[in-house]
Amino acid sequence: MSNVTKKDPKKGTLHSGPTSISKIPAPKHWVSPVPFGLGKIKPKHIRDTMKVAWENKDNLKYATNILTKGVCDGCALGVSGLYDQTLKGPHICTTRLNVLRLSTMPPLKEEIVHQDVDKLRQYSSAELRKMGRIPYPLIRRKGENKFSRISWDDAMDMIAQKMQTLDPKQYAFYLTSRGITNESYYTAGKVARFLGTNHVDNASRICHSPSKTALKRSVGIGASSCTYKDWIGTDVLVFWGSVASNASPVSTKYMLAAKKKGTKIIVINPYKEPAMDKYWVPSNAESALFGTQVADDFYQVNIGGDIAFMHGIMKHWFEMEEEQYGSAINHEFVQNHVNGYEELKAKVDELSWEDIIHSSGMPKERIRELAELLANSKNAVFAWALGLTMHSFATDNISQVANLALLRGYLGREHAGLMPFRGHSSVQGTGEMGADPFVLPGGGWDEDNVKRIEELWGFDLPKWQGDIVGVNLEHAALPDDHEKKLKLYYMSGGNFLETMPNPEFIEKALSEVDIRVHQDIILNTSTLVDAKEAVIVLPAKTRFEQEGGGTSTSTERMVYFSPEIEGNKQPVEEARAEWKIYVELAKRVKPETAHLVNFETAQEIRDEIAKANPDYDGIQHLKKQGDVFQWGGAWLCEDGECPTPDGRGNLIPIDIPNLEKPEGTFYVTTRRGKQFNSMVFKENDPFNNAGRYDVLMNSKDANTLNIVEGEGIVVYNQHGVFQGKALFTDIARGNIGLHFPEGNFLIPKGIYDSPSGIPQYSVAVKIEKAERFNARKDIDYLEKKLEDDEIDAPV
């Protein structure tokens, strides 16, 4: 951001806008001189784009308008139309193209939506998705085997009347990441509190709540401290547990620009993800022809071994300091801006290299190698994703990353910072809008913020602690007479059967709710689960249909305006804007005071957001295509000044977690393939040709078990059994990879990172050849339940 010159007295240095990528060919970064990667396993971007065009041929003009005028409803990069704030020129990716059909397809045909529910259950979520949008409000009462049409009035009355009979602690709201706008998140959070409940949660928390929790305690912020533009020209860009190229394909263009500026890209992940190794960027001619070698190096740390690995980096830094003061630690930054240096050093000093190597799975020489690279780098950006956040010690993972940044002074300036790499459009805005059990707009539940919000909203807030989504589901399975029993669940999108651990329990929990409301665009498998009294399905509008437009917040805190887009040839006539549905519900539950939450237009909501969350002062001025502002300025913690009570960052001593991985077991992690969240678009991953039921494992591990590639194997623990095929890949020994959500049957329920409440998605398992497992299962497995102490998940 070398051309940044503007500074705002309140926001600090302002983002300078997009830069240009060098057009000078750089053969040293090419994958191969053979054009288009012929003969290699790789995505077929051009072919896939043509398929998308054909798929949308019945609504092509509207599809084109969405792509050229709307803000992307896919990942969280924040592309507005075809342009963003990082690089000049048009951007488009397959993730955005794959979700496009959700906005252009026609309503479901009556003969499909009203067929026997058992027939609908034979379809996968992918098949249901392709059939069309929810056409009108639907209901399926207890004992009925088909959905019936219901009027909006009757549906809303039924939900409202049920709420009026319940204690507010017995109903909950949930919002997914399906292109929902800030306006809808804000209205949902406000209406939930108006109706007396703090049970309101969102998809962002299932992915990145540890990032926010850790950054708050370490440096006082709840978002990325830097921008994507800081990647371009930093000395080192480190991706921790992130496959950015798969989740957000346009980011590979940023990586290419960074490499051309001399940036080294380091990937820390147990599996050498092909998409982070070699990529063909379709919107860059050079990369489309010859590919780009993305990562300069991979460090294949054990699943759960990142804390130890980072301890190893710091241990070598302190050893370097003993030889030469200032050779590794930025003492000026630490002295002026950081607390806890001696305490952290004492913690690192007490750890042995043996423990660090054992937990991380990395040799000492390799750890020292990265430590010295960082010690010799003036600038670095640390980005991370679900590989660090989906653990029972996830908050500690992120605070450990912050420890590294604080020791080196990689904070609050150009080409340096901490970036939780978010996966979905506008999830950064969910907590900032207050759709979260732990926060309100503009802050937490401290006395001053509660008083401020109550004065703005005009009603008292419920003062009890709301529950996270996992606990809500556990409470749904409680006996009817239990005081914490959840009896009504109102969900805006989402499919817990394919996103939460232990799907069998999730199905039971969903069926134990009296009334379940699915406010959505499409049907999915969870919509078809029974309920004790009724399942109600409400058709929602997409963000591009929302009257008055809507806004979304990107990973780098850019708030974009996406206008209402006219011209849909296949509209769902009865669909309603999501924020309007919440307002209507409030009017029916509490008609006497509903004027306190009534919004007539989206502009009214933006006007109030600007007051409710001071960071969003500016959102009220976003009114047309292309309008955008960035809250907080280019860098949070600018010049090392953190928004903590004393203005300093906090180094936090972290223990190496005990994974309790017994001898002979493997640690499993779930990974995405060609999918967006739980929406699978291809059965085979184009980057490695892995099928959805392939088990990614190291060939040396397989040899010890006499497993040959391609043969049937069984992965099991006391929580479940997974049957698949062995696929030999470059993954750290003792670790295996399964696809999400197929592998979720092995993941236990009820294990969370205690500071943030995120569910754990990694666990210890055993592996056997399928023929051996099946020959013995009657004796060893079915008649003898595995004891918890045989394979125990970390708590």
mmCIF file of N, CA, C and O in Angstrom, residues 10-75:
data_model
loop_
_atom_site.group_PDB
_atom_site.id
_atom_site.type_symbol
_atom_site.label_atom_id
_atom_site.label_comp_id
_atom_site.label_asym_id
_atom_site.label_seq_id
_atom_site.Cartn_x
_atom_site.Cartn_y
_atom_site.Cartn_z
ATOM 1 N N LYS A 10 -10.193 9.816 12.894
ATOM 2 C CA LYS A 10 -10.912 8.791 13.655
ATOM 3 C C LYS A 10 -10.526 7.378 13.218
ATOM 4 O O LYS A 10 -10.396 6.485 14.041
ATOM 5 N N LYS A 11 -10.342 7.173 11.919
ATOM 6 C CA LYS A 11 -10.120 5.833 11.394
ATOM 7 C C LYS A 11 -8.654 5.512 11.119
ATOM 8 O O LYS A 11 -8.314 4.369 10.822
ATOM 9 N N GLY A 12 -7.796 6.500 11.191
ATOM 10 C CA GLY A 12 -6.391 6.252 10.884
ATOM 11 C C GLY A 12 -6.163 6.258 9.393
ATOM 12 O O GLY A 12 -6.916 6.855 8.620
ATOM 13 N N THR A 13 -5.115 5.565 8.948
ATOM 14 C CA THR A 13 -4.775 5.530 7.527
ATOM 15 C C THR A 13 -5.878 4.837 6.731
ATOM 16 O O THR A 13 -6.363 3.778 7.116
ATOM 17 N N LEU A 14 -6.261 5.427 5.629
ATOM 18 C CA LEU A 14 -7.330 4.880 4.804
ATOM 19 C C LEU A 14 -6.763 3.974 3.718
ATOM 20 O O LEU A 14 -5.643 4.172 3.249
ATOM 21 N N HIS A 15 -7.557 3.001 3.332
ATOM 22 C CA HIS A 15 -7.181 2.098 2.247
ATOM 23 C C HIS A 15 -7.011 2.901 0.962
ATOM 24 O O HIS A 15 -7.803 3.796 0.659
ATOM 25 N N SER A 16 -5.993 2.574 0.206
ATOM 26 C CA SER A 16 -5.660 3.380 -0.978
ATOM 27 C C SER A 16 -6.341 2.911 -2.247
ATOM 28 O O SER A 16 -6.171 3.509 -3.305
ATOM 29 N N GLY A 17 -7.106 1.818 -2.193
ATOM 30 C CA GLY A 17 -7.763 1.331 -3.393
ATOM 31 C C GLY A 17 -6.912 0.322 -4.134
ATOM 32 O O GLY A 17 -5.768 0.042 -3.761
ATOM 33 N N PRO A 18 -7.459 -0.242 -5.190
ATOM 34 C CA PRO A 18 -6.798 -1.352 -5.878
ATOM 35 C C PRO A 18 -5.494 -0.967 -6.560
ATOM 36 O O PRO A 18 -5.316 0.166 -7.011
ATOM 37 N N THR A 19 -4.600 -1.934 -6.636
ATOM 38 C CA THR A 19 -3.332 -1.769 -7.323
ATOM 39 C C THR A 19 -3.318 -2.659 -8.559
ATOM 40 O O THR A 19 -4.269 -3.403 -8.805
ATOM 41 N N SER A 20 -2.254 -2.609 -9.314
ATOM 42 C CA SER A 20 -2.149 -3.402 -10.539
ATOM 43 C C SER A 20 -1.206 -4.581 -10.318
ATOM 44 O O SER A 20 -0.220 -4.470 -9.586
ATOM 45 N N ILE A 21 -1.501 -5.680 -10.953
ATOM 46 C CA ILE A 21 -0.608 -6.824 -10.931
ATOM 47 C C ILE A 21 0.418 -6.673 -12.054
ATOM 48 O O ILE A 21 0.089 -6.189 -13.141
ATOM 49 N N SER A 22 1.637 -7.014 -11.775
ATOM 50 C CA SER A 22 2.693 -6.895 -12.780
ATOM 51 C C SER A 22 2.375 -7.756 -13.998
ATOM 52 O O SER A 22 1.972 -8.918 -13.871
ATOM 53 N N LYS A 23 2.531 -7.175 -15.182
ATOM 54 C CA LYS A 23 2.283 -7.918 -16.413
ATOM 55 C C LYS A 23 3.550 -8.535 -17.005
ATOM 56 O O LYS A 23 3.509 -9.182 -18.054
ATOM 57 N N ILE A 24 4.662 -8.339 -16.321
ATOM 58 C CA ILE A 24 5.921 -8.925 -16.791
ATOM 59 C C ILE A 24 5.910 -10.422 -16.499
ATOM 60 O O ILE A 24 5.714 -10.819 -15.348
ATOM 61 N N PRO A 25 6.073 -11.266 -17.492
ATOM 62 C CA PRO A 25 6.061 -12.714 -17.249
ATOM 63 C C PRO A 25 7.131 -13.112 -16.232
ATOM 64 O O PRO A 25 8.220 -12.540 -16.194
ATOM 65 N N ALA A 26 6.782 -14.088 -15.396
ATOM 66 C CA ALA A 26 7.713 -14.571 -14.370
ATOM 67 C C ALA A 26 7.801 -16.094 -14.462
ATOM 68 O O ALA A 26 7.147 -16.808 -13.697
ATOM 69 N N PRO A 27 8.579 -16.615 -15.413
ATOM 70 C CA PRO A 27 8.667 -18.069 -15.618
ATOM 71 C C PRO A 27 9.097 -18.848 -14.375
ATOM 72 O O PRO A 27 8.762 -20.028 -14.249
ATOM 73 N N LYS A 28 9.798 -18.195 -13.446
ATOM 74 C CA LYS A 28 10.245 -18.913 -12.245
ATOM 75 C C LYS A 28 9.070 -19.353 -11.372
ATOM 76 O O LYS A 28 9.218 -20.234 -10.522
ATOM 77 N N HIS A 29 7.897 -18.739 -11.576
ATOM 78 C CA HIS A 29 6.711 -19.118 -10.811
ATOM 79 C C HIS A 29 5.796 -20.065 -11.585
ATOM 80 O O HIS A 29 4.755 -20.457 -11.068
ATOM 81 N N TRP A 30 6.156 -20.420 -12.812
ATOM 82 C CA TRP A 30 5.287 -21.275 -13.626
ATOM 83 C C TRP A 30 5.289 -22.709 -13.098
ATOM 84 O O TRP A 30 6.301 -23.198 -12.577
ATOM 85 N N VAL A 31 4.149 -23.369 -13.297
ATOM 86 C CA VAL A 31 4.068 -24.800 -13.010
ATOM 87 C C VAL A 31 4.740 -25.596 -14.117
ATOM 88 O O VAL A 31 5.521 -26.526 -13.879
ATOM 89 N N SER A 32 4.436 -25.214 -15.373
ATOM 90 C CA SER A 32 4.952 -25.964 -16.516
ATOM 91 C C SER A 32 4.841 -25.107 -17.769
ATOM 92 O O SER A 32 3.888 -24.323 -17.903
ATOM 93 N N PRO A 33 5.780 -25.247 -18.702
ATOM 94 C CA PRO A 33 5.666 -24.525 -19.971
ATOM 95 C C PRO A 33 4.607 -25.114 -20.884
ATOM 96 O O PRO A 33 4.251 -24.516 -21.903
ATOM 97 N N VAL A 34 4.085 -26.284 -20.523
ATOM 98 C CA VAL A 34 3.003 -26.895 -21.305
ATOM 99 C C VAL A 34 1.723 -26.108 -21.049
ATOM 100 O O VAL A 34 1.283 -25.995 -19.893
ATOM 101 N N PRO A 35 1.120 -25.530 -22.067
ATOM 102 C CA PRO A 35 -0.024 -24.632 -21.847
ATOM 103 C C PRO A 35 -1.240 -25.329 -21.246
ATOM 104 O O PRO A 35 -1.515 -26.489 -21.529
ATOM 105 N N PHE A 36 -1.930 -24.585 -20.372
ATOM 106 C CA PHE A 36 -3.203 -24.996 -19.754
ATOM 107 C C PHE A 36 -3.081 -26.262 -18.902
ATOM 108 O O PHE A 36 -4.085 -26.912 -18.615
ATOM 109 N N GLY A 37 -1.875 -26.621 -18.491
ATOM 110 C CA GLY A 37 -1.704 -27.773 -17.615
ATOM 111 C C GLY A 37 -2.185 -29.068 -18.224
ATOM 112 O O GLY A 37 -2.700 -29.945 -17.510
ATOM 113 N N LEU A 38 -2.028 -29.194 -19.534
ATOM 114 C CA LEU A 38 -2.498 -30.399 -20.212
ATOM 115 C C LEU A 38 -1.843 -31.637 -19.605
ATOM 116 O O LEU A 38 -0.639 -31.679 -19.377
ATOM 117 N N GLY A 39 -2.655 -32.638 -19.325
ATOM 118 C CA GLY A 39 -2.153 -33.883 -18.766
ATOM 119 C C GLY A 39 -2.061 -33.903 -17.252
ATOM 120 O O GLY A 39 -1.734 -34.938 -16.667
ATOM 121 N N LYS A 40 -2.343 -32.781 -16.594
ATOM 122 C CA LYS A 40 -2.257 -32.715 -15.139
ATOM 123 C C LYS A 40 -3.654 -32.769 -14.511
ATOM 124 O O LYS A 40 -4.647 -32.414 -15.143
ATOM 125 N N ILE A 41 -3.697 -33.244 -13.268
ATOM 126 C CA ILE A 41 -4.955 -33.215 -12.526
ATOM 127 C C ILE A 41 -5.168 -31.789 -12.044
ATOM 128 O O ILE A 41 -4.420 -31.274 -11.214
ATOM 129 N N LYS A 42 -6.159 -31.133 -12.587
ATOM 130 C CA LYS A 42 -6.412 -29.725 -12.272
ATOM 131 C C LYS A 42 -7.837 -29.374 -12.649
ATOM 132 O O LYS A 42 -8.484 -30.078 -13.433
ATOM 133 N N PRO A 43 -8.358 -28.279 -12.090
ATOM 134 C CA PRO A 43 -9.707 -27.843 -12.468
ATOM 135 C C PRO A 43 -9.766 -27.456 -13.945
ATOM 136 O O PRO A 43 -8.790 -26.984 -14.524
ATOM 137 N N LYS A 44 -10.930 -27.650 -14.525
ATOM 138 C CA LYS A 44 -11.172 -27.240 -15.916
ATOM 139 C C LYS A 44 -12.040 -25.984 -15.874
ATOM 140 O O LYS A 44 -13.260 -26.036 -16.050
ATOM 141 N N HIS A 45 -11.398 -24.846 -15.596
ATOM 142 C CA HIS A 45 -12.146 -23.621 -15.341
ATOM 143 C C HIS A 45 -12.995 -23.185 -16.529
ATOM 144 O O HIS A 45 -14.151 -22.778 -16.367
ATOM 145 N N ILE A 46 -12.437 -23.253 -17.720
ATOM 146 C CA ILE A 46 -13.174 -22.802 -18.908
ATOM 147 C C ILE A 46 -14.380 -23.697 -19.148
ATOM 148 O O ILE A 46 -15.501 -23.220 -19.384
ATOM 149 N N ARG A 47 -14.164 -24.993 -19.061
ATOM 150 C CA ARG A 47 -15.268 -25.936 -19.256
ATOM 151 C C ARG A 47 -16.343 -25.735 -18.186
ATOM 152 O O ARG A 47 -17.550 -25.727 -18.491
ATOM 153 N N ASP A 48 -15.919 -25.543 -16.936
ATOM 154 C CA ASP A 48 -16.886 -25.350 -15.861
ATOM 155 C C ASP A 48 -17.685 -24.071 -16.053
ATOM 156 O O ASP A 48 -18.883 -24.025 -15.758
ATOM 157 N N THR A 49 -17.028 -23.027 -16.548
ATOM 158 C CA THR A 49 -17.727 -21.765 -16.798
ATOM 159 C C THR A 49 -18.783 -21.938 -17.879
ATOM 160 O O THR A 49 -19.898 -21.398 -17.770
ATOM 161 N N MET A 50 -18.456 -22.686 -18.920
ATOM 162 C CA MET A 50 -19.424 -22.939 -19.984
ATOM 163 C C MET A 50 -20.620 -23.738 -19.458
ATOM 164 O O MET A 50 -21.764 -23.495 -19.855
ATOM 165 N N LYS A 51 -20.355 -24.671 -18.542
ATOM 166 C CA LYS A 51 -21.448 -25.446 -17.950
ATOM 167 C C LYS A 51 -22.384 -24.545 -17.145
ATOM 168 O O LYS A 51 -23.613 -24.707 -17.185
ATOM 169 N N VAL A 52 -21.803 -23.604 -16.420
ATOM 170 C CA VAL A 52 -22.610 -22.678 -15.628
ATOM 171 C C VAL A 52 -23.460 -21.807 -16.544
ATOM 172 O O VAL A 52 -24.645 -21.562 -16.267
ATOM 173 N N ALA A 53 -22.877 -21.337 -17.625
ATOM 174 C CA ALA A 53 -23.638 -20.526 -18.579
ATOM 175 C C ALA A 53 -24.817 -21.322 -19.143
ATOM 176 O O ALA A 53 -25.937 -20.805 -19.268
ATOM 177 N N TRP A 54 -24.569 -22.582 -19.467
ATOM 178 C CA TRP A 54 -25.635 -23.440 -20.007
ATOM 179 C C TRP A 54 -26.710 -23.685 -18.947
ATOM 180 O O TRP A 54 -27.909 -23.660 -19.243
ATOM 181 N N GLU A 55 -26.284 -23.884 -17.707
ATOM 182 C CA GLU A 55 -27.214 -24.139 -16.610
ATOM 183 C C GLU A 55 -28.143 -22.952 -16.381
ATOM 184 O O GLU A 55 -29.303 -23.117 -15.983
ATOM 185 N N ASN A 56 -27.632 -21.750 -16.647
ATOM 186 C CA ASN A 56 -28.411 -20.538 -16.409
ATOM 187 C C ASN A 56 -29.011 -19.949 -17.691
ATOM 188 O O ASN A 56 -29.429 -18.797 -17.701
ATOM 189 N N LYS A 57 -29.042 -20.746 -18.756
ATOM 190 C CA LYS A 57 -29.484 -20.227 -20.055
ATOM 191 C C LYS A 57 -30.930 -19.746 -20.038
ATOM 192 O O LYS A 57 -31.313 -18.888 -20.836
ATOM 193 N N ASP A 58 -31.750 -20.275 -19.098
ATOM 194 C CA ASP A 58 -33.148 -19.858 -19.037
ATOM 195 C C ASP A 58 -33.331 -18.522 -18.321
ATOM 196 O O ASP A 58 -34.432 -17.991 -18.272
ATOM 197 N N ASN A 59 -32.253 -17.974 -17.772
ATOM 198 C CA ASN A 59 -32.334 -16.703 -17.044
ATOM 199 C C ASN A 59 -31.002 -15.969 -17.171
ATOM 200 O O ASN A 59 -30.500 -15.383 -16.211
ATOM 201 N N LEU A 60 -30.440 -16.009 -18.373
ATOM 202 C CA LEU A 60 -29.047 -15.603 -18.576
ATOM 203 C C LEU A 60 -28.820 -14.110 -18.338
ATOM 204 O O LEU A 60 -27.802 -13.709 -17.756
ATOM 205 N N LYS A 61 -29.743 -13.268 -18.764
ATOM 206 C CA LYS A 61 -29.562 -11.829 -18.581
ATOM 207 C C LYS A 61 -29.539 -11.472 -17.105
ATOM 208 O O LYS A 61 -28.712 -10.666 -16.646
ATOM 209 N N TYR A 62 -30.447 -12.082 -16.342
ATOM 210 C CA TYR A 62 -30.495 -11.825 -14.904
ATOM 211 C C TYR A 62 -29.216 -12.332 -14.229
ATOM 212 O O TYR A 62 -28.637 -11.655 -13.371
ATOM 213 N N ALA A 63 -28.753 -13.503 -14.660
ATOM 214 C CA ALA A 63 -27.507 -14.054 -14.121
ATOM 215 C C ALA A 63 -26.341 -13.110 -14.394
ATOM 216 O O ALA A 63 -25.500 -12.862 -13.517
ATOM 217 N N THR A 64 -26.309 -12.573 -15.595
ATOM 218 C CA THR A 64 -25.242 -11.633 -15.961
ATOM 219 C C THR A 64 -25.309 -10.374 -15.104
ATOM 220 O O THR A 64 -24.275 -9.857 -14.652
ATOM 221 N N ASN A 65 -26.514 -9.881 -14.850
ATOM 222 C CA ASN A 65 -26.671 -8.685 -14.012
ATOM 223 C C ASN A 65 -26.217 -8.944 -12.581
ATOM 224 O O ASN A 65 -25.627 -8.061 -11.937
ATOM 225 N N ILE A 66 -26.486 -10.147 -12.070
ATOM 226 C CA ILE A 66 -26.031 -10.491 -10.716
ATOM 227 C C ILE A 66 -24.510 -10.437 -10.646
ATOM 228 O O ILE A 66 -23.929 -9.880 -9.716
ATOM 229 N N LEU A 67 -23.866 -11.005 -11.665
ATOM 230 C CA LEU A 67 -22.401 -11.063 -11.658
ATOM 231 C C LEU A 67 -21.765 -9.691 -11.850
ATOM 232 O O LEU A 67 -20.699 -9.410 -11.302
ATOM 233 N N THR A 68 -22.408 -8.843 -12.619
ATOM 234 C CA THR A 68 -21.786 -7.552 -12.947
ATOM 235 C C THR A 68 -22.241 -6.407 -12.055
ATOM 236 O O THR A 68 -21.595 -5.354 -12.024
ATOM 237 N N LYS A 69 -23.332 -6.607 -11.302
ATOM 238 C CA LYS A 69 -23.858 -5.513 -10.478
ATOM 239 C C LYS A 69 -23.932 -5.849 -8.991
ATOM 240 O O LYS A 69 -23.897 -4.950 -8.149
ATOM 241 N N GLY A 70 -24.053 -7.129 -8.671
ATOM 242 C CA GLY A 70 -24.224 -7.509 -7.274
ATOM 243 C C GLY A 70 -22.904 -7.796 -6.584
ATOM 244 O O GLY A 70 -21.883 -8.046 -7.215
ATOM 245 N N VAL A 71 -22.938 -7.763 -5.248
ATOM 246 C CA VAL A 71 -21.771 -8.154 -4.453
ATOM 247 C C VAL A 71 -21.802 -9.664 -4.290
ATOM 248 O O VAL A 71 -22.837 -10.246 -3.955
ATOM 249 N N CYS A 72 -20.671 -10.303 -4.542
ATOM 250 C CA CYS A 72 -20.576 -11.762 -4.528
ATOM 251 C C CYS A 72 -21.185 -12.340 -3.256
ATOM 252 O O CYS A 72 -20.877 -11.904 -2.149
ATOM 253 N N ASP A 73 -22.054 -13.347 -3.425
ATOM 254 C CA ASP A 73 -22.651 -14.028 -2.284
ATOM 255 C C ASP A 73 -21.928 -15.337 -1.987
ATOM 256 O O ASP A 73 -22.457 -16.214 -1.298
ATOM 257 N N GLY A 74 -20.706 -15.468 -2.527
ATOM 258 C CA GLY A 74 -19.903 -16.647 -2.260
ATOM 259 C C GLY A 74 -18.962 -16.405 -1.104
ATOM 260 O O GLY A 74 -19.381 -16.314 0.045
ATOM 261 N N CYS A 75 -17.674 -16.271 -1.395
ATOM 262 C CA CYS A 75 -16.679 -16.149 -0.330
ATOM 263 C C CYS A 75 -16.639 -14.736 0.227
ATOM 264 O O CYS A 75 -17.355 -13.845 -0.217
#
